[in-house]
XYZ file of C-alpha atoms in Angstrom:
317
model
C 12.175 -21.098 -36.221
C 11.818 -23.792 -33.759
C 14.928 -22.675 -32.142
C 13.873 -18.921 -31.615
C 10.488 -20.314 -30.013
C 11.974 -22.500 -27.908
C 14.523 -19.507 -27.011
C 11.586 -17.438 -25.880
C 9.827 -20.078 -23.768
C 13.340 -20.214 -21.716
C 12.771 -16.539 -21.907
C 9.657 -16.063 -20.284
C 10.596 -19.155 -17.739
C 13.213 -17.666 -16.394
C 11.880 -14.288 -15.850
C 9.130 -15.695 -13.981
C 11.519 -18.230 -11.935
C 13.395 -14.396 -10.863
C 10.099 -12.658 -10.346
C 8.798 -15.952 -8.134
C 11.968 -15.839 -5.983
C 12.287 -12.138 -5.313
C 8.485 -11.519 -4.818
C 7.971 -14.984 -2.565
C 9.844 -13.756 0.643
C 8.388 -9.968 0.124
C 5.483 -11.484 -0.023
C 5.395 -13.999 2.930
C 7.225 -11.922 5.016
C 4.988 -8.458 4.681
C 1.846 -11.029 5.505
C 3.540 -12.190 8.466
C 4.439 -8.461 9.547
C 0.437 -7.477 9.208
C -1.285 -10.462 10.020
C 0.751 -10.234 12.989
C -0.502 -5.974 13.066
C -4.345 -7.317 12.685
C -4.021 -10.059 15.494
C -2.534 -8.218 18.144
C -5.593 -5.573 17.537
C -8.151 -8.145 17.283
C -6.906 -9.488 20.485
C -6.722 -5.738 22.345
C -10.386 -5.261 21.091
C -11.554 -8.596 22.723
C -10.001 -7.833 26.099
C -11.109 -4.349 26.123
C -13.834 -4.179 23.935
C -12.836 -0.713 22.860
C -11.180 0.230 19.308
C -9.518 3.970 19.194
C -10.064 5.466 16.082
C -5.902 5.235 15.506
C -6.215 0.950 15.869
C -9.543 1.064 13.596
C -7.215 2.950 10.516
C -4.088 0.192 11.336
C -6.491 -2.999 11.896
C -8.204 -1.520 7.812
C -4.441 -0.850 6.940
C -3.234 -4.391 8.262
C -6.114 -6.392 6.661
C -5.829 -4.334 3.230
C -2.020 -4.786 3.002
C -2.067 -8.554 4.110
C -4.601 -9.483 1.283
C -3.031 -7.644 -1.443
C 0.132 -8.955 -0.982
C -1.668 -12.288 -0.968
C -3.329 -11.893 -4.137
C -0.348 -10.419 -5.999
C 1.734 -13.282 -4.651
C -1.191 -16.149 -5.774
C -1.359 -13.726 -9.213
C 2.968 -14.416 -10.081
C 2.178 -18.108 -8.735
C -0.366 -18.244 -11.682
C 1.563 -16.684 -14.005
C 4.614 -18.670 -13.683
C 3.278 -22.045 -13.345
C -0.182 -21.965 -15.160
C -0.174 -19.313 -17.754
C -2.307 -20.603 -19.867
C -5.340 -19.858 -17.221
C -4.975 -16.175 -17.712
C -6.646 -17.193 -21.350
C -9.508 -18.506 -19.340
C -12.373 -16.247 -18.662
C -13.292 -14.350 -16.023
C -9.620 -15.077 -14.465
C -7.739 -12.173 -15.413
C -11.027 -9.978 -14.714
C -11.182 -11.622 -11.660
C -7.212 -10.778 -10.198
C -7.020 -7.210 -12.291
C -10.749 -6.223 -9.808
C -9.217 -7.943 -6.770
C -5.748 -6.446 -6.940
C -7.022 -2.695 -7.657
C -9.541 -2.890 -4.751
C -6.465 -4.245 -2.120
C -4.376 -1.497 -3.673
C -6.453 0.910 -3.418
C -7.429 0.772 0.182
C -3.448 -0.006 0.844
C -2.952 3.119 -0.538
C -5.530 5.290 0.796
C -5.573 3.985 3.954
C -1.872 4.924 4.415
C -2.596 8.257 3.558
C -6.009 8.545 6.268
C -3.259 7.177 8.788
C -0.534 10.218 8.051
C -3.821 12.511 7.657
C -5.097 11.407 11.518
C -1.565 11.443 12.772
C -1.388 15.293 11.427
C -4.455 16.175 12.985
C -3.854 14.676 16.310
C -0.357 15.200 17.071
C 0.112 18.935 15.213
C -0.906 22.099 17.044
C -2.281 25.106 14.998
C -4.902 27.332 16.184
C -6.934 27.910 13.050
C -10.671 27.275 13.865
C -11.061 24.440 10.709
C -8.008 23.037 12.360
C -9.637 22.783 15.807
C -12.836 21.368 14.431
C -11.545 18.406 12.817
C -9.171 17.953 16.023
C -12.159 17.792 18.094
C -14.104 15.594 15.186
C -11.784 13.328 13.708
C -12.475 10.351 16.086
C -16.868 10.547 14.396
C -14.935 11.541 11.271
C -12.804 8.453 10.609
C -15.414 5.193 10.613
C -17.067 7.132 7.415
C -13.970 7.616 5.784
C -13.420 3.978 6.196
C -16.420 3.261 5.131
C -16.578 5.811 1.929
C -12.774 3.914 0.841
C -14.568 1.221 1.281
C -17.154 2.157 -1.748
C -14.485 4.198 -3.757
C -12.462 1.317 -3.820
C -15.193 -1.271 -4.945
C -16.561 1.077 -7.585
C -12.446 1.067 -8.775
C -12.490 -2.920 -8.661
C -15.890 -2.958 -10.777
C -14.004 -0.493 -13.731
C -11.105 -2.738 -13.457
C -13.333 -6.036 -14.103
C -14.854 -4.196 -17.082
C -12.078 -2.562 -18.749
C -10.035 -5.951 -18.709
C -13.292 -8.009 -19.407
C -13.297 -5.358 -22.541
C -9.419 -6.132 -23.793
C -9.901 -9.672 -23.132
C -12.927 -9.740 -25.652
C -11.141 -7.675 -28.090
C -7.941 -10.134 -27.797
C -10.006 -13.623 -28.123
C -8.756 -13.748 -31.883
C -5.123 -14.048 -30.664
C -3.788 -17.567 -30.549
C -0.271 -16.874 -29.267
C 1.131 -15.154 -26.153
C 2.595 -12.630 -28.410
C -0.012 -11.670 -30.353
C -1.992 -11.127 -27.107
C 0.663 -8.539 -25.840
C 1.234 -6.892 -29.298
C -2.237 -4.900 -28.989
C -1.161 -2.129 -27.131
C -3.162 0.357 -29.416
C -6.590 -1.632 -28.019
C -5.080 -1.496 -24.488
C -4.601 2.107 -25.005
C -8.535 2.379 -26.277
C -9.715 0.528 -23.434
C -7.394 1.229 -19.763
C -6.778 4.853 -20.816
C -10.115 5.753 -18.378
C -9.076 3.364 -15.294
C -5.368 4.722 -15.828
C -6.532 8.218 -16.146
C -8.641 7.777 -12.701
C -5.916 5.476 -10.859
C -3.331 8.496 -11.653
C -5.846 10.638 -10.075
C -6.405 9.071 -7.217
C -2.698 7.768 -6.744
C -1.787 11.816 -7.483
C -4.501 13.150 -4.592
C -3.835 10.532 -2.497
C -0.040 11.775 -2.232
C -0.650 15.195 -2.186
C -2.530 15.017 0.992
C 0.175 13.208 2.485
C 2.815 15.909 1.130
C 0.328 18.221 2.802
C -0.039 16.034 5.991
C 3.530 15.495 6.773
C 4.641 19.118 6.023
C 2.219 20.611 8.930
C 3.032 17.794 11.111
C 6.706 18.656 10.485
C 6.281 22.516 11.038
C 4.767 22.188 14.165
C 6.634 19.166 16.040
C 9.727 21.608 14.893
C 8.020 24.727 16.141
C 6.845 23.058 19.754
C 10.521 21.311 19.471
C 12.019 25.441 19.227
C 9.774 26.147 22.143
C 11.001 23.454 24.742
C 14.631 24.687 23.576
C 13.555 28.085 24.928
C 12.180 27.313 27.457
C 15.170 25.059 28.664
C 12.584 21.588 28.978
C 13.702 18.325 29.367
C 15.741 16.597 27.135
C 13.378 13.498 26.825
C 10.784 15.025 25.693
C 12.873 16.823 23.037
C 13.947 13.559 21.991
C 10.567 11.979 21.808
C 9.767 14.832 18.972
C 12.635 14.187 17.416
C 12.116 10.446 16.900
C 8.828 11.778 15.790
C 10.520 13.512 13.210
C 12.348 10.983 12.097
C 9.522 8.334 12.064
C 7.642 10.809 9.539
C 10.247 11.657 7.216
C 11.146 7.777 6.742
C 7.429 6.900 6.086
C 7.275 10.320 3.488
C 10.552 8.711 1.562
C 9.144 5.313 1.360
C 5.510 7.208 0.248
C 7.431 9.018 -2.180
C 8.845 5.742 -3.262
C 6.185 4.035 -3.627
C 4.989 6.543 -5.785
C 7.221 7.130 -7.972
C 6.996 3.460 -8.721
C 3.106 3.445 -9.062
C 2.863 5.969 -11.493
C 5.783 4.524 -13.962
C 3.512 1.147 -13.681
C 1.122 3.193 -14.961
C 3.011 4.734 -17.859
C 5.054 1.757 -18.949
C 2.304 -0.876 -18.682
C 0.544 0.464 -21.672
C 3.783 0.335 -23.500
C 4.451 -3.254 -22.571
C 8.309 -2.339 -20.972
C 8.521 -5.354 -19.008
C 11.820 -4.742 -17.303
C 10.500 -1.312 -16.198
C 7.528 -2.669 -15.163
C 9.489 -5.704 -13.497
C 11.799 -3.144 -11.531
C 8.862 -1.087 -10.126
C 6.613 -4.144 -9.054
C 9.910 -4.801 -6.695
C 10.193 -1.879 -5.153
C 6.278 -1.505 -4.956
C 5.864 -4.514 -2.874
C 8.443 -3.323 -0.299
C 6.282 -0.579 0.816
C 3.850 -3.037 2.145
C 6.441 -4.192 4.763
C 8.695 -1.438 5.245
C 5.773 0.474 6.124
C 4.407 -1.643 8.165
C 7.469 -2.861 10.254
C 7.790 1.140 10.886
C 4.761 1.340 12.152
C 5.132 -1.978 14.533
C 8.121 -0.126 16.061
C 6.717 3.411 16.621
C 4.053 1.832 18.314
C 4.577 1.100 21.691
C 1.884 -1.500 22.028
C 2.372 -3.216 19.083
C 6.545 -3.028 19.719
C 5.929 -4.564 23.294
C 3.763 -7.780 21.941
C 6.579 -8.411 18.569
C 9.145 -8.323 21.584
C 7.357 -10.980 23.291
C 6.461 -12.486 20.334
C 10.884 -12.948 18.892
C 12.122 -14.815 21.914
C 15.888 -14.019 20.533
C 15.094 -10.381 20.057
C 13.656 -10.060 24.064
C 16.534 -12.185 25.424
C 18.922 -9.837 23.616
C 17.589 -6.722 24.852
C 16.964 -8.269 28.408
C 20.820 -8.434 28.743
C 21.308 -4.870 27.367
């Protein structure tokens, strides 16, 4: 007996030594790659004093994305080295409200930034099309703002629903009694899991939506200029566009796909599922954001200055 339990402490160590050392350098380097997004906007706003409604959605996206990864990675620290305070009340309430209120706005926010894009970039001559064109820039700080409530009213349900388990778990003594009550978990998260999915769900079908239009019509104008025998740089600034939009739909789609099997296989306490997906969850963060650091002229021209090695290197090209 003695033997097994000792067996399944190494266990559970070691799958928190793997999760520690893959999620550590996700983790540290996505907060580098947005803290360094947030400062280089904070600084632009204090020497012009003027925020464009496209650096307002990056400088929420930035801070959103830093913090979350922040949490989650102070969350595995936790988990791996002091387990025993997840017992301790309000903890887990505590990281479960934090983490769905920084994942949240990560994840809406994203999707406002592909939305804005599609407005302002695609062409289309509907009137509804021409209104929020003309709009979007008084349009976007109350988005922002209304996130900003959606996602605190999600943090409050996730307090409550895991302030609810933990009270019906108190009985349990052992680690694995506490993770054999999936039937209560069921009773209780089915409501947050149920809105999550919803929100996860309408949150990538507007960027399905977003990216298709934007696609139709940079390939439309891109027909156009062919016709019309244009220049070939301008041609190839649409279809770097292109390209920039379909790589930030796959790693969407990723992303996902990934969120949504957390969702399914959390309640059914498949920890290697669960283990795969929150590794390819947290590379969104960066990916993401590294993408948009290089489609961004600005922001490409300060992380040039900023990587000595990188701006001797293409000096000499």
């Amino acid at each position: 007996m003695e033997a097994c339990h000792s067996q399944d402490k190494f266990n559970i160590t070691v799958y928190g030594a793997i999760a520690m050392v893959i999620i550590t350098p996700q983790a540290f380097a996505g907060m580098w790659i947005n803290a360094f997004i947030v400062s280089v906007l904070c600084v632009t706003w204090l020497k012009k004093k003027t925020f464009n409604s496209n650096e307002k959605i990056l400088l929420v996206l930035g801070c959103s994305r830093f913090w979350f990864l922040c949490t989650t990675w102070i969350y595995f620290f936790f988990s791996v080295i002091y387990p025993w305070c997840f017992f301790v009340r309000p903890i887990p309430q505590l990281f479960a409200a934090v983490q769905s209120f920084f994942n949240c706005y990560n994840l809406w926010a994203s999707a406002f930034l592909c939305v804005f894009y599609c407005i302002k970039i695609a062409t289309f001559r509907h009137i509804f099309f021409i209104y929020l064109k003309l709009k979007i820039d008084r349009i976007v700080p109350w988005l922002l703002l209304g996130l900003l409530f959606s996602s605190l009213f999600l943090c409050i349900l996730a307090y409550d629903f895991t302030d609810k388990t933990c009270c019906q778990n108190l009985n349990s003594t052992t680690l694995g009694n506490m993770w054999q009550s999936t039937v209560r978990m069921d009773e209780h998260f089915f409501p947050m899991f149920f809105i999550s999915g919803l929100g996860i769900t309408t949150a990538f079908l507007a960027v399905i939506f977003s990216v298709l239009l934007l696609l139709f019509s940079l390939w439309r104008h891109k027909c156009k200029m062919q016709t019309n025998s244009m220049k070939d740089l301008s041609m190839d600034a649409h279809i770097k566009a292109m390209k920039s939009i379909l790589s930030f739909f796959f790693i969407y789609s990723i992303n996902f796909i990934c969120l949504v099997l957390m969702l399914i296989y959390t309640s059914k306490m498949e920890n290697s599922v669960v283990f795969l997906t929150l590794i390819l969850q947290y590379v969104f963060p960066s990916v993401h954001s590294l993408i948009l650091i290089l489609s961004n002229p600005k922001l490409k021209k300060a992380l040039l200055r900023t990587l000595p090695c990188v701006k001797c290197k293409v000096c000499m090209k």
